[in-house]
């Protein structure tokens, strides 16, 4: 499994970022690595809380593998369990993992 980058943030133009991710996917595949999964990170520390609203989901959904498929490409999202999703606080919100929050990433609950 390959990760393009860990927690990119302050990306000024998500469409340029998605094109960069596309180029990275192509570069990985050109090395002969054709079956491993590749994680596609979005903006805002690849936060699950803002993955859709930041435009990351839409922009990265256009990234394709060398054969035009998306089978081995996975959205890389991070979810921290504190109140503001920063991972900077000692206390966590136990109710934050409600199954419906993750439905858009895993498809079912």
Short mmCIF file of N, CA and C in Angstrom, two decimals:
data_model
loop_
_atom_site.label_atom_id
_atom_site.label_comp_id
_atom_site.label_asym_id
_atom_site.label_seq_id
_atom_site.Cartn_x
_atom_site.Cartn_y
_atom_site.Cartn_z
N UNK A 1 0.85 -1.17 0.00
CA UNK A 1 0.00 0.00 0.00
C UNK A 1 0.90 1.23 0.00
N UNK A 2 0.52 2.22 -0.79
CA UNK A 2 1.26 3.46 -0.89
C UNK A 2 0.39 4.62 -0.43
N UNK A 3 0.98 5.55 0.29
CA UNK A 3 0.32 6.79 0.66
C UNK A 3 0.98 7.92 -0.11
N UNK A 4 0.20 8.75 -0.76
CA UNK A 4 0.75 9.85 -1.55
C UNK A 4 1.45 10.87 -0.65
N UNK A 5 0.80 11.26 0.44
CA UNK A 5 1.35 12.26 1.37
C UNK A 5 0.53 12.20 2.65
N UNK A 6 1.16 12.46 3.77
CA UNK A 6 0.43 12.45 5.04
C UNK A 6 -0.09 13.85 5.37
N UNK A 7 -1.38 13.96 5.47
CA UNK A 7 -2.09 15.15 5.95
C UNK A 7 -1.72 16.47 5.27
N UNK A 8 -1.87 16.56 3.95
CA UNK A 8 -1.65 17.86 3.31
C UNK A 8 -2.66 18.88 3.83
N UNK A 9 -2.26 20.14 3.85
CA UNK A 9 -3.16 21.19 4.35
C UNK A 9 -2.81 22.51 3.69
N UNK A 10 -3.73 23.45 3.81
CA UNK A 10 -3.56 24.79 3.23
C UNK A 10 -3.33 24.73 1.71
N UNK A 11 -3.94 23.76 1.07
CA UNK A 11 -3.84 23.63 -0.38
C UNK A 11 -4.71 24.72 -1.00
N UNK A 12 -4.11 25.64 -1.77
CA UNK A 12 -4.89 26.77 -2.28
C UNK A 12 -5.88 26.41 -3.38
N UNK A 13 -5.61 25.35 -4.14
CA UNK A 13 -6.49 24.99 -5.25
C UNK A 13 -6.60 23.46 -5.31
N UNK A 14 -7.75 22.94 -4.91
CA UNK A 14 -7.92 21.49 -4.80
C UNK A 14 -7.83 20.80 -6.17
N UNK A 15 -8.18 21.49 -7.24
CA UNK A 15 -8.08 20.87 -8.56
C UNK A 15 -6.62 20.68 -8.97
N UNK A 16 -5.76 21.62 -8.60
CA UNK A 16 -4.32 21.45 -8.86
C UNK A 16 -3.78 20.31 -8.01
N UNK A 17 -4.23 20.23 -6.75
CA UNK A 17 -3.82 19.13 -5.88
C UNK A 17 -4.23 17.79 -6.49
N UNK A 18 -5.44 17.68 -7.00
CA UNK A 18 -5.91 16.42 -7.58
C UNK A 18 -5.08 16.05 -8.81
N UNK A 19 -4.69 17.03 -9.61
CA UNK A 19 -3.83 16.74 -10.76
C UNK A 19 -2.46 16.25 -10.29
N UNK A 20 -1.96 16.82 -9.20
CA UNK A 20 -0.68 16.37 -8.63
C UNK A 20 -0.80 14.93 -8.15
N UNK A 21 -1.89 14.62 -7.46
CA UNK A 21 -2.12 13.25 -6.99
C UNK A 21 -2.20 12.30 -8.19
N UNK A 22 -2.86 12.73 -9.26
CA UNK A 22 -2.94 11.90 -10.47
C UNK A 22 -1.54 11.61 -11.01
N UNK A 23 -0.68 12.62 -11.03
CA UNK A 23 0.68 12.44 -11.51
C UNK A 23 1.46 11.47 -10.62
N UNK A 24 1.24 11.55 -9.31
CA UNK A 24 1.92 10.64 -8.38
C UNK A 24 1.45 9.21 -8.62
N UNK A 25 0.15 9.02 -8.79
CA UNK A 25 -0.38 7.68 -9.07
C UNK A 25 0.28 7.13 -10.34
N UNK A 26 0.35 7.94 -11.38
CA UNK A 26 0.97 7.49 -12.64
C UNK A 26 2.44 7.16 -12.43
N UNK A 27 3.15 7.97 -11.65
CA UNK A 27 4.58 7.73 -11.41
C UNK A 27 4.79 6.42 -10.65
N UNK A 28 3.95 6.16 -9.66
CA UNK A 28 4.04 4.90 -8.91
C UNK A 28 3.82 3.73 -9.85
N UNK A 29 2.81 3.82 -10.69
CA UNK A 29 2.49 2.72 -11.60
C UNK A 29 3.59 2.51 -12.65
N UNK A 30 4.24 3.59 -13.07
CA UNK A 30 5.32 3.45 -14.06
C UNK A 30 6.50 2.65 -13.53
N UNK A 31 6.64 2.54 -12.22
CA UNK A 31 7.74 1.75 -11.65
C UNK A 31 7.47 0.25 -11.78
N UNK A 32 6.27 -0.11 -12.21
CA UNK A 32 5.92 -1.52 -12.33
C UNK A 32 5.03 -2.02 -11.21
N UNK A 33 4.76 -1.16 -10.26
CA UNK A 33 3.87 -1.51 -9.14
C UNK A 33 2.44 -1.28 -9.64
N UNK A 34 1.75 -2.35 -9.97
CA UNK A 34 0.45 -2.18 -10.63
C UNK A 34 -0.75 -2.66 -9.82
N UNK A 35 -0.52 -3.41 -8.74
CA UNK A 35 -1.67 -3.98 -8.02
C UNK A 35 -1.84 -3.47 -6.60
N UNK A 36 -0.86 -2.77 -6.08
CA UNK A 36 -0.98 -2.29 -4.71
C UNK A 36 -1.96 -1.13 -4.63
N UNK A 37 -2.59 -1.02 -3.47
CA UNK A 37 -3.51 0.09 -3.21
C UNK A 37 -2.72 1.39 -3.06
N UNK A 38 -3.33 2.49 -3.48
CA UNK A 38 -2.74 3.82 -3.30
C UNK A 38 -3.77 4.68 -2.58
N UNK A 39 -3.34 5.31 -1.49
CA UNK A 39 -4.21 6.18 -0.69
C UNK A 39 -4.15 7.60 -1.25
N UNK A 40 -5.32 8.20 -1.47
CA UNK A 40 -5.44 9.54 -2.04
C UNK A 40 -5.86 10.52 -0.95
N UNK A 41 -4.95 11.38 -0.48
CA UNK A 41 -5.28 12.31 0.61
C UNK A 41 -5.91 13.60 0.10
N UNK A 42 -6.83 14.13 0.89
CA UNK A 42 -7.45 15.40 0.56
C UNK A 42 -6.82 16.55 1.33
N UNK A 43 -7.40 17.71 1.23
CA UNK A 43 -6.92 18.91 1.90
C UNK A 43 -7.32 18.89 3.38
N UNK A 44 -6.90 19.88 4.13
CA UNK A 44 -7.27 20.05 5.55
C UNK A 44 -6.86 18.86 6.39
N UNK A 45 -5.59 18.47 6.26
CA UNK A 45 -5.05 17.34 7.02
C UNK A 45 -5.82 16.06 6.69
N UNK A 46 -6.36 15.98 5.51
CA UNK A 46 -7.18 14.87 4.98
C UNK A 46 -8.29 14.48 5.94
N UNK A 47 -8.85 15.51 6.55
CA UNK A 47 -9.89 15.35 7.58
C UNK A 47 -11.17 14.76 7.01
N UNK A 48 -11.66 13.73 7.69
CA UNK A 48 -12.95 13.14 7.31
C UNK A 48 -14.07 14.16 7.49
N UNK A 49 -13.90 15.06 8.47
CA UNK A 49 -14.95 16.05 8.77
C UNK A 49 -15.14 17.05 7.64
N UNK A 50 -14.09 17.32 6.85
CA UNK A 50 -14.19 18.32 5.78
C UNK A 50 -13.88 17.74 4.40
N UNK A 51 -13.82 16.42 4.30
CA UNK A 51 -13.42 15.79 3.03
C UNK A 51 -14.37 16.16 1.90
N UNK A 52 -15.63 16.23 2.17
CA UNK A 52 -16.61 16.59 1.13
C UNK A 52 -16.68 18.10 0.97
N UNK A 53 -16.83 18.84 2.07
CA UNK A 53 -17.01 20.30 1.99
C UNK A 53 -15.78 21.03 1.45
N UNK A 54 -14.60 20.45 1.59
CA UNK A 54 -13.38 21.10 1.09
C UNK A 54 -13.21 20.89 -0.42
N UNK A 55 -14.04 20.05 -1.00
CA UNK A 55 -13.91 19.74 -2.42
C UNK A 55 -12.98 18.57 -2.70
N UNK A 56 -12.38 18.02 -1.65
CA UNK A 56 -11.44 16.90 -1.82
C UNK A 56 -12.10 15.68 -2.45
N UNK A 57 -13.27 15.31 -1.96
CA UNK A 57 -13.96 14.12 -2.48
C UNK A 57 -14.24 14.26 -3.97
N UNK A 58 -14.78 15.40 -4.36
CA UNK A 58 -15.12 15.61 -5.77
C UNK A 58 -13.87 15.61 -6.65
N UNK A 59 -12.86 16.36 -6.24
CA UNK A 59 -11.64 16.47 -7.05
C UNK A 59 -10.91 15.14 -7.16
N UNK A 60 -10.77 14.43 -6.04
CA UNK A 60 -10.04 13.17 -6.04
C UNK A 60 -10.82 12.03 -6.70
N UNK A 61 -12.13 12.19 -6.82
CA UNK A 61 -12.92 11.14 -7.49
C UNK A 61 -12.59 11.08 -8.98
N UNK A 62 -11.91 12.08 -9.49
CA UNK A 62 -11.52 12.10 -10.90
C UNK A 62 -10.17 11.41 -11.15
N UNK A 63 -9.45 11.10 -10.08
CA UNK A 63 -8.16 10.42 -10.22
C UNK A 63 -8.41 8.97 -10.62
N UNK A 64 -7.68 8.51 -11.63
CA UNK A 64 -7.84 7.14 -12.11
C UNK A 64 -6.50 6.42 -12.13
N UNK A 65 -6.58 5.11 -12.13
CA UNK A 65 -5.39 4.28 -12.21
C UNK A 65 -4.93 4.20 -13.66
N UNK A 66 -3.79 3.55 -13.90
CA UNK A 66 -3.20 3.47 -15.23
C UNK A 66 -4.14 2.85 -16.26
N UNK A 67 -5.03 1.99 -15.82
CA UNK A 67 -5.95 1.33 -16.74
C UNK A 67 -7.31 2.03 -16.82
N UNK A 68 -7.41 3.19 -16.20
CA UNK A 68 -8.66 3.95 -16.21
C UNK A 68 -9.62 3.58 -15.09
N UNK A 69 -9.27 2.57 -14.32
CA UNK A 69 -10.14 2.13 -13.22
C UNK A 69 -9.82 2.90 -11.93
N UNK A 70 -10.60 2.62 -10.91
CA UNK A 70 -10.38 3.21 -9.59
C UNK A 70 -10.29 2.11 -8.52
N UNK A 71 -10.19 0.86 -8.95
CA UNK A 71 -10.26 -0.28 -8.04
C UNK A 71 -9.20 -0.28 -6.95
N UNK A 72 -8.01 0.18 -7.24
CA UNK A 72 -6.92 0.15 -6.25
C UNK A 72 -6.59 1.53 -5.70
N UNK A 73 -7.52 2.46 -5.83
CA UNK A 73 -7.34 3.81 -5.30
C UNK A 73 -8.33 4.01 -4.16
N UNK A 74 -7.84 4.50 -3.04
CA UNK A 74 -8.67 4.61 -1.83
C UNK A 74 -8.57 6.03 -1.28
N UNK A 75 -9.70 6.64 -0.98
CA UNK A 75 -9.68 7.93 -0.29
C UNK A 75 -9.01 7.74 1.07
N UNK A 76 -8.06 8.60 1.37
CA UNK A 76 -7.36 8.57 2.66
C UNK A 76 -7.97 9.65 3.54
N UNK A 77 -8.71 9.24 4.56
CA UNK A 77 -9.34 10.20 5.47
C UNK A 77 -8.93 9.90 6.90
N UNK A 78 -8.77 10.96 7.67
CA UNK A 78 -8.40 10.82 9.08
C UNK A 78 -9.51 11.40 9.94
N UNK A 79 -9.81 10.72 11.01
CA UNK A 79 -10.83 11.20 11.95
C UNK A 79 -10.25 11.14 13.35
N UNK A 80 -10.08 12.31 13.96
CA UNK A 80 -9.61 12.38 15.34
C UNK A 80 -10.83 12.44 16.25
N UNK A 81 -10.69 11.94 17.44
CA UNK A 81 -11.85 11.73 18.29
C UNK A 81 -12.09 12.84 19.30
N UNK A 82 -11.46 14.01 19.12
CA UNK A 82 -11.77 15.12 20.01
C UNK A 82 -12.83 16.02 19.37
N UNK A 83 -13.33 16.97 20.14
CA UNK A 83 -14.49 17.76 19.72
C UNK A 83 -14.28 18.55 18.43
N UNK A 84 -13.05 19.03 18.19
CA UNK A 84 -12.84 19.85 16.99
C UNK A 84 -12.07 19.10 15.89
N UNK A 85 -11.95 17.78 16.03
CA UNK A 85 -11.31 16.94 15.02
C UNK A 85 -9.85 17.30 14.78
N UNK A 86 -9.17 17.86 15.78
CA UNK A 86 -7.78 18.27 15.60
C UNK A 86 -6.78 17.24 16.12
N UNK A 87 -7.21 16.40 17.05
CA UNK A 87 -6.28 15.46 17.67
C UNK A 87 -5.37 16.12 18.68
N UNK A 88 -5.69 17.34 19.06
CA UNK A 88 -4.83 18.11 19.96
C UNK A 88 -5.32 18.14 21.41
N UNK A 89 -6.46 17.51 21.68
CA UNK A 89 -7.03 17.57 23.02
C UNK A 89 -7.04 16.18 23.65
N UNK A 90 -6.85 16.15 24.96
CA UNK A 90 -6.80 14.87 25.67
C UNK A 90 -8.16 14.19 25.74
N UNK A 91 -9.21 14.96 25.87
CA UNK A 91 -10.54 14.35 26.00
C UNK A 91 -11.10 14.03 24.61
N UNK A 92 -11.84 12.95 24.56
CA UNK A 92 -12.44 12.55 23.29
C UNK A 92 -13.96 12.55 23.43
N UNK A 93 -14.61 12.67 22.30
CA UNK A 93 -16.07 12.62 22.26
C UNK A 93 -16.46 11.21 21.84
N UNK A 94 -16.97 10.45 22.76
CA UNK A 94 -17.28 9.05 22.47
C UNK A 94 -18.37 8.90 21.43
N UNK A 95 -19.26 9.87 21.31
CA UNK A 95 -20.35 9.76 20.34
C UNK A 95 -19.95 10.15 18.94
N UNK A 96 -18.70 10.51 18.74
CA UNK A 96 -18.28 11.05 17.45
C UNK A 96 -18.18 9.99 16.35
N UNK A 97 -18.17 8.73 16.72
CA UNK A 97 -18.04 7.67 15.72
C UNK A 97 -19.38 7.09 15.29
N UNK A 98 -20.39 7.88 15.35
CA UNK A 98 -21.71 7.43 14.93
C UNK A 98 -21.59 6.79 13.54
N UNK A 99 -22.16 5.63 13.34
CA UNK A 99 -22.00 4.90 12.06
C UNK A 99 -22.38 5.71 10.83
N UNK A 100 -23.32 6.61 10.94
CA UNK A 100 -23.73 7.38 9.76
C UNK A 100 -22.64 8.33 9.30
N UNK A 101 -21.74 8.74 10.20
CA UNK A 101 -20.67 9.66 9.83
C UNK A 101 -19.72 9.02 8.82
N UNK A 102 -19.53 7.73 8.89
CA UNK A 102 -18.58 7.06 8.02
C UNK A 102 -19.24 6.42 6.80
N UNK A 103 -20.55 6.51 6.69
CA UNK A 103 -21.25 5.84 5.59
C UNK A 103 -20.71 6.25 4.23
N UNK A 104 -20.41 7.53 4.02
CA UNK A 104 -19.96 7.96 2.70
C UNK A 104 -18.60 7.38 2.35
N UNK A 105 -17.84 6.89 3.32
CA UNK A 105 -16.52 6.34 3.02
C UNK A 105 -16.54 4.83 2.86
N UNK A 106 -17.43 4.13 3.58
CA UNK A 106 -17.42 2.68 3.50
C UNK A 106 -18.63 2.11 2.77
N UNK A 107 -19.61 2.95 2.50
CA UNK A 107 -20.75 2.52 1.69
C UNK A 107 -21.90 1.90 2.44
N UNK A 108 -21.65 1.34 3.60
CA UNK A 108 -22.73 0.76 4.39
C UNK A 108 -22.32 0.73 5.85
N UNK A 109 -23.28 0.47 6.68
CA UNK A 109 -22.98 0.41 8.12
C UNK A 109 -23.45 -0.91 8.67
#
